[in-house]
CSV table of C-alpha atoms and ligand atoms in Angstrom, one decimal:
chain,number,residue,atom,x,y,z
A,1,MET,CA,94.3,139.8,106.6
A,2,ILE,CA,95.3,137.8,103.4
A,3,LYS,CA,99.1,137.7,103.1
A,4,GLU,CA,100.1,139.2,99.8
A,5,LYS,CA,103.3,138.6,97.8
A,6,ILE,CA,103.9,141.1,95.1
A,7,LEU,CA,106.0,140.9,91.9
A,8,VAL,CA,106.9,144.3,90.3
A,9,ILE,CA,108.0,143.9,86.7
A,10,GLY,CA,110.1,146.8,85.3
A,11,ALA,CA,111.1,147.7,88.8
A,12,SER,CA,114.3,149.5,87.7
A,13,GLY,CA,112.4,152.1,85.7
A,14,GLN,CA,111.2,155.6,86.5
A,15,ILE,CA,108.0,154.5,88.2
A,16,GLY,CA,109.2,151.0,89.2
A,17,VAL,CA,111.8,152.2,91.7
A,18,GLU,CA,109.5,154.5,93.6
A,19,LEU,CA,106.5,152.1,93.5
A,20,THR,CA,108.6,149.2,94.7
A,21,LEU,CA,109.9,151.3,97.7
A,22,ALA,CA,106.4,152.4,98.5
A,23,LEU,CA,105.0,148.9,98.3
A,24,ARG,CA,107.8,147.5,100.5
A,25,LYS,CA,106.8,150.1,103.2
A,26,ILE,CA,103.2,148.8,103.2
A,27,TYR,CA,103.6,145.0,102.6
A,28,GLY,CA,107.1,144.4,104.1
A,29,GLU,CA,110.4,144.3,102.3
A,30,LYS,CA,110.5,140.5,101.7
A,31,ASN,CA,106.9,140.5,100.3
A,32,VAL,CA,107.7,142.7,97.3
A,33,VAL,CA,109.9,141.1,94.7
A,34,ALA,CA,111.5,143.6,92.3
A,35,SER,CA,112.3,142.4,88.8
A,36,ASP,CA,113.6,143.8,85.5
A,37,LEU,CA,115.5,143.0,82.4
A,38,ARG,CA,118.2,145.4,83.3
A,39,GLU,CA,120.3,145.2,86.5
A,40,GLU,CA,118.8,146.2,89.9
A,41,ASN,CA,118.5,150.0,90.2
A,42,PRO,CA,121.0,151.1,92.9
A,43,LEU,CA,118.2,152.9,94.7
A,44,LEU,CA,116.6,149.4,95.3
A,45,THR,CA,119.8,147.7,96.5
A,46,GLY,CA,119.5,146.3,100.0
A,47,THR,CA,115.8,147.1,100.3
A,48,GLY,CA,114.4,143.7,99.4
A,49,PRO,CA,114.5,140.8,96.9
A,50,TYR,CA,115.4,141.3,93.3
A,51,VAL,CA,115.2,138.8,90.3
A,52,ALA,CA,116.5,139.3,86.8
A,53,LEU,CA,113.5,138.6,84.6
A,54,ASP,CA,112.4,139.0,80.9
A,55,VAL,CA,108.6,139.4,81.0
A,56,MET,CA,108.5,138.2,77.4
A,57,ASN,CA,109.7,134.8,78.6
A,58,LYS,CA,106.4,133.5,79.8
A,59,GLU,CA,107.8,130.2,81.1
A,60,MET,CA,110.4,131.9,83.3
A,61,LEU,CA,107.8,134.4,84.5
A,62,HIS,CA,105.4,131.5,85.4
A,63,VAL,CA,108.2,129.7,87.2
A,64,GLN,CA,109.0,132.8,89.3
A,65,VAL,CA,105.4,133.4,90.1
A,66,ILE,CA,105.1,129.8,91.5
A,67,ARG,CA,108.5,129.7,93.1
A,68,GLN,CA,108.0,133.1,94.9
A,69,GLY,CA,104.4,132.4,95.8
A,70,ILE,CA,103.3,135.6,94.1
A,71,THR,CA,99.7,136.8,94.6
A,72,GLN,CA,99.8,140.2,92.8
A,73,ILE,CA,101.7,141.5,89.8
A,74,TYR,CA,102.4,145.2,89.0
A,75,LEU,CA,103.5,145.2,85.3
A,76,LEU,CA,105.5,148.3,84.5
A,77,ALA,CA,107.7,147.1,81.6
A,78,ALA,CA,107.0,148.9,78.4
A,79,ILE,CA,108.4,150.9,75.6
A,80,LEU,CA,107.3,154.5,76.0
A,81,SER,CA,105.9,157.0,73.4
A,82,ALA,CA,109.0,158.7,72.0
A,83,THR,CA,111.1,155.5,71.9
A,84,GLY,CA,108.2,153.5,70.5
A,85,GLU,CA,108.0,155.8,67.4
A,86,LYS,CA,111.6,154.8,66.6
A,87,ASN,CA,110.8,151.1,66.7
A,88,PRO,CA,107.1,150.6,66.3
A,89,SER,CA,107.0,146.8,65.9
A,90,LEU,CA,109.2,146.2,69.0
A,91,ALA,CA,107.0,148.6,71.0
A,92,TRP,CA,103.8,146.8,69.9
A,93,HIS,CA,105.3,143.4,70.6
A,94,LEU,CA,106.7,144.2,74.1
A,95,ASN,CA,103.7,146.3,75.2
A,96,MET,CA,101.1,143.7,74.1
A,97,GLN,CA,102.8,140.4,74.8
A,98,SER,CA,104.0,141.4,78.3
A,99,LEU,CA,100.4,142.1,79.3
A,100,LEU,CA,99.0,139.0,77.7
A,101,ASN,CA,101.7,136.9,79.5
A,102,VAL,CA,100.8,138.4,82.8
A,103,LEU,CA,97.1,138.2,82.4
A,104,ASP,CA,97.3,134.5,81.3
A,105,ILE,CA,99.4,133.7,84.4
A,106,ALA,CA,97.1,135.6,86.6
A,107,LYS,CA,94.3,133.4,85.3
A,108,GLU,CA,96.2,130.2,85.6
A,109,GLU,CA,97.5,130.9,89.1
A,110,ASN,CA,94.4,132.7,90.4
A,111,LEU,CA,96.3,135.8,91.3
A,112,HIS,CA,94.5,138.2,93.6
A,113,LYS,CA,95.2,141.4,91.6
A,114,VAL,CA,97.1,142.8,88.6
A,115,TYR,CA,98.1,146.4,88.0
A,116,TRP,CA,99.0,147.7,84.5
A,117,PRO,CA,99.3,151.3,83.6
A,118,SER,CA,97.8,152.9,80.5
A,119,SER,CA,98.5,156.5,79.5
A,120,ILE,CA,97.0,159.7,78.2
A,121,ALA,CA,98.6,158.6,74.9
A,122,VAL,CA,95.5,156.6,74.2
A,123,PHE,CA,93.9,159.9,73.2
A,124,GLY,CA,94.4,161.3,69.7
A,125,PRO,CA,93.8,164.4,67.7
A,126,THR,CA,90.1,163.7,67.5
A,127,SER,CA,89.6,163.5,71.3
A,128,PRO,CA,88.5,166.7,73.1
A,129,ARG,CA,91.6,168.8,73.9
A,130,LYS,CA,90.3,170.3,77.1
A,131,ASN,CA,89.0,168.3,80.1
A,132,CYS,CA,89.1,165.1,78.0
A,133,PRO,CA,86.5,162.8,79.5
A,134,GLN,CA,86.8,159.2,80.6
A,135,LYS,CA,84.7,157.9,77.7
A,136,THR,CA,85.2,159.8,74.4
A,137,ILE,CA,86.5,159.5,70.9
A,138,ILE,CA,89.8,157.6,71.1
A,139,GLU,CA,91.9,157.4,67.9
A,140,PRO,CA,95.6,157.3,69.0
A,141,ILE,CA,98.3,158.1,66.3
A,142,THR,CA,101.3,156.6,68.1
A,143,VAL,CA,102.1,152.9,68.3
A,144,TYR,CA,102.5,153.5,72.0
A,145,GLY,CA,99.0,154.9,72.2
A,146,ILE,CA,97.6,152.1,70.1
A,147,SER,CA,99.2,149.5,72.3
A,148,LYS,CA,97.9,151.1,75.5
A,149,TYR,CA,94.4,151.3,74.1
A,150,ALA,CA,94.4,147.7,72.9
A,151,GLY,CA,95.9,146.7,76.3
A,152,GLU,CA,93.0,148.5,78.1
A,153,PHE,CA,90.5,146.3,76.3
A,154,TRP,CA,92.5,143.1,77.1
A,155,CYS,CA,92.3,144.1,80.8
A,156,ASN,CA,88.6,144.7,80.5
A,157,TYR,CA,88.2,141.3,78.7
A,158,TYR,CA,90.1,139.3,81.3
A,159,ALA,CA,88.2,141.1,84.1
A,160,HIS,CA,84.8,140.3,82.7
A,161,LYS,CA,85.5,136.9,81.1
A,162,TYR,CA,87.8,135.4,83.7
A,163,GLY,CA,87.1,137.5,86.8
A,164,ILE,CA,90.7,138.7,87.0
A,165,ASP,CA,90.9,141.8,89.4
A,166,VAL,CA,93.0,143.9,87.0
A,167,ARG,CA,93.2,147.6,87.6
A,168,SER,CA,94.7,150.4,85.6
A,169,LEU,CA,95.4,154.2,85.4
A,170,ARG,CA,95.9,156.4,82.4
A,171,TYR,CA,99.0,158.3,83.8
A,172,PRO,CA,99.7,161.7,82.5
A,173,GLY,CA,103.4,162.8,82.1
A,174,LEU,CA,105.2,161.9,85.4
A,175,ILE,CA,107.8,164.1,87.0
A,176,SER,CA,110.3,162.7,89.4
A,177,TYR,CA,113.7,163.3,90.8
A,178,LYS,CA,114.8,159.8,91.9
A,179,SER,CA,115.2,157.7,88.7
A,180,ALA,CA,115.7,158.9,85.1
A,181,PRO,CA,112.7,159.0,82.7
A,182,GLY,CA,112.4,156.2,80.1
A,183,GLY,CA,111.9,157.9,76.7
A,184,GLY,CA,108.5,159.6,76.9
A,185,THR,CA,107.3,162.9,75.3
A,186,THR,CA,106.9,164.6,78.6
A,187,ASP,CA,110.5,163.9,79.7
A,188,TYR,CA,111.4,167.6,79.1
A,189,ALA,CA,109.6,168.5,82.4
A,190,ILE,CA,112.2,166.5,84.3
A,191,GLU,CA,115.3,167.4,82.2
A,192,ILE,CA,114.5,171.1,82.7
A,193,PHE,CA,115.1,171.0,86.5
A,194,HIS,CA,118.5,169.3,86.2
A,195,GLU,CA,119.7,171.7,83.4
A,196,ALA,CA,118.3,174.7,85.2
A,197,LEU,CA,120.6,173.8,88.1
A,198,GLU,CA,123.6,172.9,86.0
A,199,GLU,CA,123.4,175.3,83.0
A,200,ASN,CA,120.9,178.0,84.1
A,201,SER,CA,119.2,177.4,80.8
A,202,TYR,CA,117.2,174.7,78.9
A,203,ASN,CA,116.6,174.0,75.2
A,204,CYS,CA,113.2,172.5,75.1
A,205,PHE,CA,112.2,169.9,72.4
A,206,LEU,CA,108.5,171.1,72.6
A,207,ASN,CA,107.1,174.5,71.7
A,208,SER,CA,106.6,177.1,74.4
A,209,ASP,CA,102.8,176.8,74.4
A,210,THR,CA,102.4,173.0,74.4
A,211,TYR,CA,100.1,172.3,77.3
A,212,LEU,CA,100.1,168.7,78.5
A,213,PRO,CA,98.6,166.9,81.5
A,214,MET,CA,101.3,166.2,84.1
A,215,MET,CA,101.6,164.7,87.6
A,216,TYR,CA,104.3,164.7,90.3
A,217,MET,CA,105.5,161.2,91.1
A,218,PRO,CA,104.4,161.1,94.8
A,219,ASP,CA,100.8,161.7,93.6
A,220,ALA,CA,101.2,159.0,90.9
A,221,ILE,CA,102.4,156.4,93.5
A,222,ARG,CA,99.6,157.3,95.9
A,223,ALA,CA,97.0,157.1,93.1
A,224,THR,CA,98.3,153.6,92.2
A,225,ILE,CA,98.2,152.3,95.7
A,226,GLU,CA,94.8,153.9,96.5
A,227,LEU,CA,93.4,152.3,93.3
A,228,MET,CA,94.8,148.9,94.2
A,229,GLU,CA,93.6,149.1,97.8
A,230,ALA,CA,90.1,150.2,97.0
A,231,PRO,CA,87.3,147.6,97.5
A,232,ALA,CA,86.7,145.7,94.3
A,233,GLU,CA,83.0,146.9,94.2
A,234,LYS,CA,84.2,150.5,93.9
A,235,ILE,CA,86.1,149.8,90.6
A,236,THR,CA,83.6,150.5,87.8
A,237,THR,CA,86.1,151.0,85.1
A,238,ARG,CA,88.0,147.9,84.0
A,239,THR,CA,89.7,149.5,81.0
A,240,SER,CA,91.7,152.3,82.6
A,241,TYR,CA,90.9,155.4,84.8
A,242,ASN,CA,91.6,159.0,83.7
A,243,ILE,CA,93.6,160.7,86.5
A,244,ALA,CA,94.8,164.3,86.5
A,245,ALA,CA,96.8,166.7,88.7
A,246,MET,CA,98.0,169.7,86.7
A,247,SER,CA,98.5,170.9,83.1
A,248,PHE,CA,101.2,173.4,82.1
A,249,SER,CA,103.3,174.5,79.1
A,250,PRO,CA,107.1,174.7,78.8
A,251,ALA,CA,106.8,178.5,79.1
A,252,GLU,CA,104.8,178.2,82.3
A,253,ILE,CA,107.2,175.8,84.0
A,254,GLY,CA,110.0,178.0,82.8
A,255,ILE,CA,108.4,181.0,84.7
A,256,GLU,CA,108.0,178.8,87.8
A,257,ILE,CA,111.6,177.6,87.6
A,258,GLU,CA,112.9,181.2,87.3
A,259,LYS,CA,111.4,182.0,90.7
A,260,HIS,CA,113.9,179.5,92.1
A,261,ILE,CA,116.8,180.1,89.7
A,262,PRO,CA,117.0,183.8,88.8
A,263,GLY,CA,118.0,184.5,85.2
A,264,PHE,CA,117.0,181.0,84.0
A,265,LYS,CA,116.5,181.0,80.3
A,266,ILE,CA,114.4,178.6,78.2
A,267,SER,CA,114.7,178.2,74.4
A,268,TYR,CA,112.7,176.1,72.0
A,269,GLU,CA,113.8,173.6,69.3
A,270,PRO,CA,110.8,171.3,68.6
A,271,ASP,CA,111.6,167.9,67.2
A,272,TYR,CA,109.6,164.8,66.3
A,273,ARG,CA,108.1,164.7,69.8
A,274,GLN,CA,106.1,167.9,69.0
A,275,GLN,CA,103.8,166.0,66.8
A,276,ILE,CA,103.1,163.4,69.5
A,277,ALA,CA,102.4,166.1,72.1
A,278,ASP,CA,100.1,167.9,69.7
A,279,SER,CA,98.0,164.8,69.3
A,280,TRP,CA,97.3,164.5,73.1
A,281,PRO,CA,94.7,166.4,75.2
A,282,GLN,CA,95.9,169.5,77.1
A,283,SER,CA,93.9,168.5,80.2
A,284,ILE,CA,92.0,165.5,81.6
A,285,ASP,CA,88.7,165.1,83.3
A,286,ASP,CA,89.2,162.6,86.2
A,287,THR,CA,85.7,162.8,87.7
A,288,VAL,CA,85.1,159.0,87.5
A,289,ALA,CA,88.3,158.2,89.5
A,290,ARG,CA,87.4,160.9,92.0
A,291,ASN,CA,83.9,159.5,92.5
A,292,ASP,CA,84.7,155.8,92.4
A,293,TRP,CA,87.7,155.6,94.8
A,294,GLY,CA,88.3,159.1,96.0
A,295,TRP,CA,91.2,160.3,93.8
A,296,ASN,CA,92.5,163.7,94.8
A,297,PRO,CA,95.9,165.1,93.8
A,298,ALA,CA,98.1,167.0,96.3
A,299,PHE,CA,100.7,168.7,94.1
A,300,ASP,CA,100.2,171.6,91.7
A,301,LEU,CA,103.0,173.2,89.6
A,302,SER,CA,104.2,175.5,92.3
A,303,ALA,CA,104.3,172.9,95.1
A,304,MET,CA,106.0,170.4,92.7
A,305,THR,CA,108.7,172.8,91.6
A,306,THR,CA,109.6,173.7,95.2
A,307,ASP,CA,109.8,170.0,96.1
A,308,MET,CA,111.8,169.0,93.0
A,309,PHE,CA,114.5,171.6,93.7
A,310,ALA,CA,114.7,170.8,97.4
A,311,ASN,CA,115.2,167.1,96.6
A,312,ILE,CA,117.6,167.5,93.6
A,313,ARG,CA,119.7,169.8,95.7
A,314,LYS,CA,119.9,167.2,98.5
A,315,SER,CA,121.0,164.4,96.2
B,1,LIG,N1,106.7,157.8,83.0
B,1,LIG,C1,105.6,158.3,82.5
B,1,LIG,O1,105.5,159.6,82.4
B,1,LIG,C2,104.5,157.4,82.1
B,1,LIG,C3,103.3,158.0,81.7
B,1,LIG,C4,102.2,157.2,81.3
B,1,LIG,C5,102.3,155.8,81.4
B,1,LIG,N2,103.5,155.3,81.8
B,1,LIG,C6,103.6,153.8,81.9
B,1,LIG,O2,104.1,153.4,83.1
B,1,LIG,C7,104.9,152.2,83.0
B,1,LIG,C8,106.3,152.4,83.5
B,1,LIG,O3,106.8,153.5,82.9
B,1,LIG,P1,108.3,154.1,83.3
B,1,LIG,O4,108.3,155.5,83.0
B,1,LIG,O5,108.7,153.6,84.6
B,1,LIG,O6,109.2,153.4,82.2
B,1,LIG,P2,110.8,153.1,82.2
B,1,LIG,O7,111.2,152.9,80.8
B,1,LIG,O8,111.5,154.0,83.0
B,1,LIG,O9,110.8,151.6,82.9
B,1,LIG,C9,110.4,150.5,82.3
B,1,LIG,C10,111.3,149.3,82.8
B,1,LIG,O10,110.9,148.1,82.2
B,1,LIG,C11,112.0,147.3,81.9
B,1,LIG,N3,111.8,146.4,80.8
B,1,LIG,C12,111.8,146.6,79.5
B,1,LIG,N4,111.6,145.5,78.8
B,1,LIG,C13,111.5,144.5,79.8
B,1,LIG,C14,111.3,143.1,79.7
B,1,LIG,N5,111.2,142.5,78.5
B,1,LIG,N6,111.2,142.4,80.8
B,1,LIG,C15,111.4,143.0,82.0
B,1,LIG,N7,111.6,144.3,82.2
B,1,LIG,C16,111.6,145.1,81.0
B,1,LIG,C17,113.1,148.4,81.5
B,1,LIG,O11,114.4,147.8,81.7
B,1,LIG,C18,112.8,149.5,82.5
B,1,LIG,O12,113.5,149.4,83.7
B,1,LIG,C19,104.9,151.9,81.5
B,1,LIG,O13,103.8,151.0,81.2
B,1,LIG,C20,104.5,153.2,80.9
B,1,LIG,O14,103.9,153.1,79.6
B,1,LIG,C21,104.6,156.0,82.2
């Protein structure tokens, strides 16, 4: 078996923490180097190596890749949808340049694999709203969506032109209890659990009937690892794969939460994030991912809600 040494960039974030821990279980603690611009997330402390790294500094990134003998990079650093709308040029700059830096270094150092997530935010108001297919009209209206769509084509370009084994998933909104969300439009679906326990109520920044595609973090981590471990010949999509697990509205998750927290009340005060949410599909068709590498989600809304409460109460 080829020995792999993995660099996770953006490891202190919502996905980074859980992905780093999962990769360390598979590849061994020392073989997964966590890195981030901010300090090491306390959940990672003592679980393996950590380096402070700005992915925008290509020279430093290159030095680390050589010094650590890196063979794979998982690039998670990004500015997310809601934060991106507040600072579009910064979001574009970070989301694009970080990817180009990583792809260039992957080419120069012959890295075995690169992982870079895209998002359902690539879709826009002209995409089909229900069961949005892998290939369809894609006209994003957020800078985040534009950067993800452009990034998908850079991945495709480096894969076909230079033979880089770069793989990608279009994550839906991700729900987790371990580390805090990073400024996305679907963050309400995490906040609601914490406020249900603390306040018995939640004031939602989206309307009651805003259906969005969502996924529980354990499914997202498993999808990522299954995609990355699939034989290269199974990967037919080098832009980014649609993946799906569940779709629900704030009203529906409110009803589910009330089963665990009797008397729970949800109110609605939509803000600028409503417009972003309204531009995205309500549900996603992930047939291609299912057929190519066997994707199959484990958690629906009810199973996720039970697991979220069990884990938040423990912590
Ligand atoms: N969380 C979701 O619901 C979701 C949905 C779709 C796609 N994604 C994508 O998944 C990836 C990870 O998302 P997340 O939710 O974990 O985001 P996050 O904001 O929680 O984490 C991103 C991390 O990147 C780090 N970072 C920022 N700039 C950096 C730089 N210059 N150098 C090094 N590190 C830097 C941040 O400090 C942060 O810890 C992103 O590409 C995001 O677009 C996330």
